Amino acid sequence: VTSNTYCQYRSGYVGRWQAPEQYEEEEAVQMSEKADIFSMGYIFYFLLTRKKPFHDTDSEKAHELAVTGGKPRLRQDVLSSTHPFDVAVRTIMDKCFAMKPEDRPTSKEVREYLKNELLKAGLNTTIDERKR
């Protein structure tokens, strides 16, 4: 998918891993790869907490939170962690959760940010240096 190719995926399912625009029922709403970037934020949430997004609420409330900009809550120990991995993942997760798709990073920007932050911290990364 390129930035000028739109995703045709629609879902009536009230999922916990979807971008806010995926809940739109209006056909005029065009989706891009930025919906996947929002969902990547939920994956980062899962990595930090080992819990599904909005695990502590019902599906209807999760839907309401998703479309109004609500984010799943991080535990205090995750929020206060100064470990470079936690800090890097929290930071990029917040960027992925931008309400406007155009404000979200690209997948390449996510990759580069995480690679750079982890390398700066002296953590070994498995991100391959080859051009993709």
mmCIF file of C-alpha atoms in Angstrom:
data_model
loop_
_atom_site.group_PDB
_atom_site.id
_atom_site.type_symbol
_atom_site.label_atom_id
_atom_site.label_comp_id
_atom_site.label_asym_id
_atom_site.label_seq_id
_atom_site.Cartn_x
_atom_site.Cartn_y
_atom_site.Cartn_z
ATOM 1 C CA VAL A 1 0.000 0.000 0.000
ATOM 2 C CA THR A 2 1.322 3.427 -0.863
ATOM 3 C CA SER A 3 0.323 6.748 0.608
ATOM 4 C CA ASN A 4 -1.979 7.453 -2.332
ATOM 5 C CA THR A 5 -3.637 4.024 -2.340
ATOM 6 C CA TYR A 6 -6.667 3.637 -0.131
ATOM 7 C CA CYS A 7 -7.645 0.591 1.815
ATOM 8 C CA GLN A 8 -11.066 -0.768 0.995
ATOM 9 C CA TYR A 9 -11.374 -2.664 4.280
ATOM 10 C CA ARG A 10 -14.504 -1.889 6.257
ATOM 11 C CA SER A 11 -15.670 -3.435 9.438
ATOM 12 C CA GLY A 12 -18.925 -3.366 11.301
ATOM 13 C CA TYR A 13 -17.172 -5.288 14.043
ATOM 14 C CA VAL A 14 -16.499 -3.320 17.176
ATOM 15 C CA GLY A 15 -12.892 -4.383 17.590
ATOM 16 C CA ARG A 16 -10.361 -3.337 20.146
ATOM 17 C CA TRP A 17 -7.490 -3.065 17.672
ATOM 18 C CA GLN A 18 -8.984 -0.660 15.131
ATOM 19 C CA ALA A 19 -8.198 2.941 14.226
ATOM 20 C CA PRO A 20 -10.962 5.486 14.887
ATOM 21 C CA GLU A 21 -11.613 5.957 11.165
ATOM 22 C CA GLN A 22 -12.359 2.246 10.799
ATOM 23 C CA TYR A 23 -15.496 2.768 12.853
ATOM 24 C CA GLU A 24 -16.849 5.288 10.345
ATOM 25 C CA GLU A 25 -19.863 4.004 8.489
ATOM 26 C CA GLU A 26 -19.745 6.736 5.883
ATOM 27 C CA GLU A 27 -18.469 5.452 2.555
ATOM 28 C CA ALA A 28 -16.698 8.761 1.853
ATOM 29 C CA VAL A 29 -14.115 7.979 4.521
ATOM 30 C CA GLN A 30 -11.010 6.677 2.801
ATOM 31 C CA MET A 31 -8.576 4.586 4.732
ATOM 32 C CA SER A 32 -4.884 4.430 4.248
ATOM 33 C CA GLU A 33 -2.006 2.533 5.748
ATOM 34 C CA LYS A 34 -2.243 5.007 8.641
ATOM 35 C CA ALA A 35 -5.085 2.888 10.077
ATOM 36 C CA ASP A 36 -2.530 0.094 10.453
ATOM 37 C CA ILE A 37 -0.156 2.497 12.187
ATOM 38 C CA PHE A 38 -2.863 3.317 14.748
ATOM 39 C CA SER A 39 -3.398 -0.407 15.311
ATOM 40 C CA MET A 40 0.364 -0.792 15.719
ATOM 41 C CA GLY A 41 -0.010 1.493 18.735
ATOM 42 C CA TYR A 42 -2.251 -1.164 20.275
ATOM 43 C CA ILE A 43 0.423 -3.780 19.610
ATOM 44 C CA PHE A 44 2.936 -1.586 21.427
ATOM 45 C CA TYR A 45 0.424 -1.283 24.282
ATOM 46 C CA PHE A 46 0.227 -5.076 24.413
ATOM 47 C CA LEU A 47 4.036 -5.354 24.473
ATOM 48 C CA LEU A 48 4.186 -2.989 27.438
ATOM 49 C CA THR A 49 1.302 -4.455 29.425
ATOM 50 C CA ARG A 50 0.634 -7.972 28.100
ATOM 51 C CA LYS A 51 -3.031 -6.959 28.049
ATOM 52 C CA LYS A 52 -5.449 -6.360 25.186
ATOM 53 C CA PRO A 53 -6.435 -2.748 24.556
ATOM 54 C CA PHE A 54 -9.344 -1.700 26.764
ATOM 55 C CA HIS A 55 -9.186 -5.089 28.491
ATOM 56 C CA ASP A 56 -10.948 -3.628 31.509
ATOM 57 C CA THR A 57 -14.040 -2.381 29.666
ATOM 58 C CA ASP A 58 -16.817 -3.797 27.505
ATOM 59 C CA SER A 59 -16.822 -3.607 23.688
ATOM 60 C CA GLU A 60 -19.340 -0.771 23.505
ATOM 61 C CA LYS A 61 -17.277 1.419 25.841
ATOM 62 C CA ALA A 62 -14.081 0.455 23.971
ATOM 63 C CA HIS A 63 -15.712 1.632 20.737
ATOM 64 C CA GLU A 64 -16.741 4.930 22.336
ATOM 65 C CA LEU A 65 -13.241 5.486 23.691
ATOM 66 C CA ALA A 66 -11.633 4.692 20.339
ATOM 67 C CA VAL A 67 -13.698 7.179 18.348
ATOM 68 C CA THR A 68 -13.338 9.972 20.899
ATOM 69 C CA GLY A 69 -9.572 9.758 21.275
ATOM 70 C CA GLY A 70 -9.444 7.598 24.363
ATOM 71 C CA LYS A 71 -6.349 5.479 24.774
ATOM 72 C CA PRO A 72 -5.925 2.329 26.799
ATOM 73 C CA ARG A 73 -4.447 3.114 30.201
ATOM 74 C CA LEU A 74 -0.926 2.107 31.069
ATOM 75 C CA ARG A 75 -0.145 0.789 34.528
ATOM 76 C CA GLN A 76 1.810 3.119 36.806
ATOM 77 C CA ASP A 77 4.897 0.890 36.726
ATOM 78 C CA VAL A 78 4.960 1.122 32.924
ATOM 79 C CA LEU A 79 4.389 4.889 32.989
ATOM 80 C CA SER A 80 7.160 5.482 35.496
ATOM 81 C CA SER A 81 9.678 3.100 33.947
ATOM 82 C CA THR A 82 12.882 4.730 32.749
ATOM 83 C CA HIS A 83 14.095 1.642 30.894
ATOM 84 C CA PRO A 84 15.035 2.757 27.366
ATOM 85 C CA PHE A 85 12.799 0.116 25.760
ATOM 86 C CA ASP A 86 9.749 1.234 27.752
ATOM 87 C CA VAL A 87 10.440 4.916 27.103
ATOM 88 C CA ALA A 88 10.926 4.385 23.350
ATOM 89 C CA VAL A 89 7.831 2.202 22.960
ATOM 90 C CA ARG A 90 5.648 4.557 25.050
ATOM 91 C CA THR A 91 6.770 7.520 22.962
ATOM 92 C CA ILE A 92 6.141 5.919 19.574
ATOM 93 C CA MET A 93 2.882 4.387 20.815
ATOM 94 C CA ASP A 94 1.575 7.870 21.600
ATOM 95 C CA LYS A 95 2.536 9.048 18.110
ATOM 96 C CA CYS A 96 0.722 6.064 16.572
ATOM 97 C CA PHE A 97 -2.400 7.004 18.538
ATOM 98 C CA ALA A 98 -2.756 10.413 16.842
ATOM 99 C CA MET A 99 -6.431 10.929 16.011
ATOM 100 C CA LYS A 100 -5.761 12.401 12.567
ATOM 101 C CA PRO A 101 -4.231 9.803 10.251
ATOM 102 C CA GLU A 102 -1.958 12.412 8.662
ATOM 103 C CA ASP A 103 -0.419 13.098 12.092
ATOM 104 C CA ARG A 104 0.679 9.479 12.543
ATOM 105 C CA PRO A 105 4.175 8.370 11.605
ATOM 106 C CA THR A 106 4.859 6.140 8.635
ATOM 107 C CA SER A 107 5.994 2.566 9.234
ATOM 108 C CA LYS A 108 9.497 3.594 8.172
ATOM 109 C CA GLU A 109 9.473 6.445 10.716
ATOM 110 C CA VAL A 110 8.387 4.000 13.446
ATOM 111 C CA ARG A 111 11.168 1.606 12.484
ATOM 112 C CA GLU A 112 13.833 4.307 12.368
ATOM 113 C CA TYR A 113 12.735 5.876 15.653
ATOM 114 C CA LEU A 114 12.818 2.574 17.530
ATOM 115 C CA LYS A 115 16.105 1.513 15.954
ATOM 116 C CA ASN A 116 17.779 4.831 16.791
ATOM 117 C CA GLU A 117 16.459 5.018 20.356
ATOM 118 C CA LEU A 118 17.425 1.450 21.175
ATOM 119 C CA LEU A 119 20.875 1.825 19.624
ATOM 120 C CA LYS A 120 21.405 5.106 21.531
ATOM 121 C CA ALA A 121 20.609 3.231 24.724
ATOM 122 C CA GLY A 122 23.130 0.528 23.830
ATOM 123 C CA LEU A 123 20.454 -2.096 23.345
ATOM 124 C CA ASN A 124 20.997 -4.618 20.585
ATOM 125 C CA THR A 125 18.375 -4.464 17.871
ATOM 126 C CA THR A 126 17.473 -7.129 15.371
ATOM 127 C CA ILE A 127 16.467 -4.553 12.787
ATOM 128 C CA ASP A 128 18.317 -5.441 9.633
ATOM 129 C CA GLU A 129 20.403 -2.681 8.098
ATOM 130 C CA ARG A 130 19.657 -3.742 4.509
ATOM 131 C CA LYS A 131 17.403 -1.602 2.336
ATOM 132 C CA ARG A 132 13.970 -3.149 2.049
#
